[in-house]
Short mmCIF file of C-alpha atoms in Angstrom, two decimals:
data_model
loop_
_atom_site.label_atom_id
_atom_site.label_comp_id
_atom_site.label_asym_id
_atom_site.label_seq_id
_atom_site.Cartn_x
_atom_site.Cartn_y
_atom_site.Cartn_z
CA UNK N 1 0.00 0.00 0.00
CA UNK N 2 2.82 2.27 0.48
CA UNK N 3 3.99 2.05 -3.20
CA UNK N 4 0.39 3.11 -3.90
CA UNK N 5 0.42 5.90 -1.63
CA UNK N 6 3.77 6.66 -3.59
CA UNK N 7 2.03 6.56 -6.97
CA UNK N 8 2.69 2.86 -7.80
CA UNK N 9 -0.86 1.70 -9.17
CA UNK N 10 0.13 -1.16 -10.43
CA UNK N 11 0.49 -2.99 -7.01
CA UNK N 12 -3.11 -1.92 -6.77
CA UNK N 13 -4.15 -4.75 -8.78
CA UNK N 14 -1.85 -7.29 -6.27
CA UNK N 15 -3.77 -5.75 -3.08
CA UNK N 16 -7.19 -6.69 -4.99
CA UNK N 17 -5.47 -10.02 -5.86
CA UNK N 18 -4.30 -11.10 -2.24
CA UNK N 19 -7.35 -9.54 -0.29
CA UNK N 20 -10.33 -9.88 -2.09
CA UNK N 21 -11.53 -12.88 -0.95
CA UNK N 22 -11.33 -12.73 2.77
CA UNK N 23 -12.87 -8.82 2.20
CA UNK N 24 -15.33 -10.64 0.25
CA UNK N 25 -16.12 -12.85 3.02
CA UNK N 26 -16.47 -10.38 5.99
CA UNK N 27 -18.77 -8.13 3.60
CA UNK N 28 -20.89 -11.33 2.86
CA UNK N 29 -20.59 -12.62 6.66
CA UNK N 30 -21.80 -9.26 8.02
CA UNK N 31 -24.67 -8.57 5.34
CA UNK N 32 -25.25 -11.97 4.18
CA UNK N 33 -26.24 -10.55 0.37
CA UNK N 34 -23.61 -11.34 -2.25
CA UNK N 35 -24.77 -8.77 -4.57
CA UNK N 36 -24.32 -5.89 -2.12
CA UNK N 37 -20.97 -7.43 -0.44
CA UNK N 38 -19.58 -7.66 -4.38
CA UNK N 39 -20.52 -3.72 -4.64
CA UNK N 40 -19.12 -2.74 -1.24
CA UNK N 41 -16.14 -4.43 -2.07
CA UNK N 42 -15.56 -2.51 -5.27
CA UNK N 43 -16.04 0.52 -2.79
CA UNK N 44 -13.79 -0.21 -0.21
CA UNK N 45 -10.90 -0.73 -2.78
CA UNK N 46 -12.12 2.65 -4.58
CA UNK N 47 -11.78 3.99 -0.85
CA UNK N 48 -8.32 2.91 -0.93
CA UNK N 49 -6.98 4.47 -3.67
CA UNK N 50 -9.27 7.57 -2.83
CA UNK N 51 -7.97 7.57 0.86
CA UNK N 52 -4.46 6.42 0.23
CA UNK N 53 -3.08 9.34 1.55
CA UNK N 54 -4.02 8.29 5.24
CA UNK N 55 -2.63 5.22 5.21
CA UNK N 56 0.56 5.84 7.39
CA UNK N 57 2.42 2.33 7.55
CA UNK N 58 2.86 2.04 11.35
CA UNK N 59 0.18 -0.37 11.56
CA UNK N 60 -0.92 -3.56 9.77
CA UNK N 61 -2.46 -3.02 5.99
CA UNK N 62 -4.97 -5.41 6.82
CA UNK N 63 -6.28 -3.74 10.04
CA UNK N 64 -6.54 -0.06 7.63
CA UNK N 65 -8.27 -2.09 5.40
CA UNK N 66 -11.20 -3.47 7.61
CA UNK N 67 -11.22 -0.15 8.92
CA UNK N 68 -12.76 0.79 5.44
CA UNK N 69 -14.48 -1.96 5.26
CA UNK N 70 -15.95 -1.39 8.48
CA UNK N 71 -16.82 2.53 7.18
CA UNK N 72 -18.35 1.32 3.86
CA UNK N 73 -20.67 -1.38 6.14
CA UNK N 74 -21.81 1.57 8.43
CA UNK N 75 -22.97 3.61 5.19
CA UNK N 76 -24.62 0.91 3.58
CA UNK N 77 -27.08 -0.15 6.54
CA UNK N 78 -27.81 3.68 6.56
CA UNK N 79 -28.83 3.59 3.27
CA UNK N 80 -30.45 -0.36 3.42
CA UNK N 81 -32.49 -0.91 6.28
CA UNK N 82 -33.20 -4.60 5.29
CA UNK N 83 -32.89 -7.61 7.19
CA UNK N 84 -29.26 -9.08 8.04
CA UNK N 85 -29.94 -12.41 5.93
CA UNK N 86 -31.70 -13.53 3.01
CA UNK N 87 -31.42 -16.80 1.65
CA UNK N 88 -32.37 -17.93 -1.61
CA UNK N 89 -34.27 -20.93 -1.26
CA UNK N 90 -34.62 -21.92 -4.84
CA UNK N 91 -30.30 -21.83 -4.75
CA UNK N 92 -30.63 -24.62 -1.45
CA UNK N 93 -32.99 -26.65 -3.52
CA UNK N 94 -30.43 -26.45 -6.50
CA UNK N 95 -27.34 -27.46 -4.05
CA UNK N 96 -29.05 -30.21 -2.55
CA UNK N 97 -30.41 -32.30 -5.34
CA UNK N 98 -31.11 -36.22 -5.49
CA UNK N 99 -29.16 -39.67 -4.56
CA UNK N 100 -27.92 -41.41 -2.09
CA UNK N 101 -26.22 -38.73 -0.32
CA UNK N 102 -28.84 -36.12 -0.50
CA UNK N 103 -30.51 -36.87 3.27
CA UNK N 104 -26.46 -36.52 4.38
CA UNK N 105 -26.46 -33.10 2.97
CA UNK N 106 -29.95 -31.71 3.62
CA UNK N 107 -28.77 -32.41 7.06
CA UNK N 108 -25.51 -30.57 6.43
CA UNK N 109 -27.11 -27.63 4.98
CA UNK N 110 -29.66 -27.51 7.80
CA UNK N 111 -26.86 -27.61 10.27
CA UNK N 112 -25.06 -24.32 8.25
CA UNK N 113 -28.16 -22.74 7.88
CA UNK N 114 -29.37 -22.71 11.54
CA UNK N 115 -25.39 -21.19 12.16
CA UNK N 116 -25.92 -18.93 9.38
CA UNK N 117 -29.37 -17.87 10.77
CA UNK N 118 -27.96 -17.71 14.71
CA UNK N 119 -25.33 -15.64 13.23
CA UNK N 120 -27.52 -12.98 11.94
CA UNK N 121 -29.40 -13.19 15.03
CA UNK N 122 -25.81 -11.87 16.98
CA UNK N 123 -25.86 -8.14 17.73
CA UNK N 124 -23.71 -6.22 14.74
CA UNK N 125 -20.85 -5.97 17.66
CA UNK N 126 -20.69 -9.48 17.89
CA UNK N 127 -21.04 -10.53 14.66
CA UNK N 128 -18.11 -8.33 13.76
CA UNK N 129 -16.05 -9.38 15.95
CA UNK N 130 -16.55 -13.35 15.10
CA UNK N 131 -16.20 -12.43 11.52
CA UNK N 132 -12.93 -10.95 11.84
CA UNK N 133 -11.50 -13.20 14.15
CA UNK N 134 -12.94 -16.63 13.12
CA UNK N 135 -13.95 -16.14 9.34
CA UNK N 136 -11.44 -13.91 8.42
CA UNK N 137 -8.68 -15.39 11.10
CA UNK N 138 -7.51 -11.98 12.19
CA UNK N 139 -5.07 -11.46 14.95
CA UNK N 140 -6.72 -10.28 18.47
CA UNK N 141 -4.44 -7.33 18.34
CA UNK N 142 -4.90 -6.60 14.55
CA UNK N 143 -8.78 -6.59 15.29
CA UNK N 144 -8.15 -4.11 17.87
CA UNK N 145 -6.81 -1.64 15.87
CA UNK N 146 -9.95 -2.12 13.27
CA UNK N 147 -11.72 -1.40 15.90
CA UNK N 148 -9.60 0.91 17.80
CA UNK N 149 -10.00 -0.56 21.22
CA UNK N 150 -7.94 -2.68 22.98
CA UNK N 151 -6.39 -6.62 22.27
CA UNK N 152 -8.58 -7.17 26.05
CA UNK N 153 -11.38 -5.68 25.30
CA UNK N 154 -11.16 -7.88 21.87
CA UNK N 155 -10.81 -10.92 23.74
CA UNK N 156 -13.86 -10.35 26.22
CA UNK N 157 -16.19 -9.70 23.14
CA UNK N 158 -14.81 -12.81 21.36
CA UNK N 159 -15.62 -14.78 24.51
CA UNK N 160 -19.24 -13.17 25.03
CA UNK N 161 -19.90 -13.35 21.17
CA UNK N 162 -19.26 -16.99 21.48
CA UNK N 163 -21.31 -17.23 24.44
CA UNK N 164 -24.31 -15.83 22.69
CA UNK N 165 -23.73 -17.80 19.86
CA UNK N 166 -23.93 -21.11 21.63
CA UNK N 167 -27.35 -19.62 23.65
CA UNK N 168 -28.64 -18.97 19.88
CA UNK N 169 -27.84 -21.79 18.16
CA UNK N 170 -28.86 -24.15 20.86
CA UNK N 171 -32.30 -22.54 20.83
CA UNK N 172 -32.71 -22.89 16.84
CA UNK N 173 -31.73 -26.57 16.93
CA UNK N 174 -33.99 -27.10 19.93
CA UNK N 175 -36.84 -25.30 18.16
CA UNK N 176 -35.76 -27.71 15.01
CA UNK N 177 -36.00 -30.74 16.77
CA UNK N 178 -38.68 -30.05 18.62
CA UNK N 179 -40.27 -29.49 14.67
CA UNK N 180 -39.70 -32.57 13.61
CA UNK N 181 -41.63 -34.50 16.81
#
């Protein structure tokens, strides 16, 4: 980032090679729509050529990064007021198809959905937090500085984010369960 601070654009192109994914992932984790997580990401990398400039190189890339990310989130759920996750259930019905395997995955899928679905259910602090540090396999101190706090205060919100996560997912696979009786 610091040789596209100094005017190097070409290494622009290897940021967008080496961290689109995983910014891919965090935008689609924390919004769970693919069409608006592929637009945010083209922001967020427009952001950092835009805001180059304040990138200082003390800290890590990736924490400056997420930091947009982060920014570009907070505008789009100003400007979306729609629900955290929305499944399309004609894509499940595609994925799980026929055969001998098909009950094995059904179950599979039913076990990701209900984490996808007690995922959205996490407060947006929470959910953040997981994200970075579990999807996105971020360092507690490199989430820190994302969210400019401490690598402590990280670590509690990991812990009570898991917590709640357990509560949730526990209740949806009760409430599942209990369904099928």
């Amino acid at each position: 980032m610091l040789q596209v601070k100094a005017g190097n654009m070409d290494t622009m192109g290897l940021l967008f090679e080496r961290y689109h994914r995983p910014l891919f992932g965090f935008l689609f984790h924390m919004t769970g729509q693919r069409e608006a997580s592929e637009d945010m990401l083209q922001t967020v990398f427009y952001r950092m050529l835009k805001y180059r400039h304040t990138f200082t190189g003390d800290g890590e890339f990736r924490s400056w990064m997420y930091h947009l990310a982060r920014n570009v989130l907070v505008d789009h759920s100003k400007q979306n007021k729609r629900s955290a996750h929305q499944y399309d259930l004609a894509e499940l019905a595609d994925r799980i198809g026929g055969g001998p395997a098909a009950d094995e995955r059904l179950l599979k899928q039913q076990e990701m959905d209900g984490l996808h679905n007690a995922i959205s259910k996490l407060s947006a602090e929470h959910r953040e937090v997981l994200v970075l540090s579990r999807f996105q396999e971020l360092k507690y101190d490199e989430i820190a500085q994302v969210l400019n706090t401490t690598e402590g205060a990280v670590k509690v919100r990991v812990h009570r984010a898991m917590n709640e996560l357990k509560k949730i997912y526990q209740t949806i696979d009760h409430e599942r369960t209990a369904h099928k009786l």
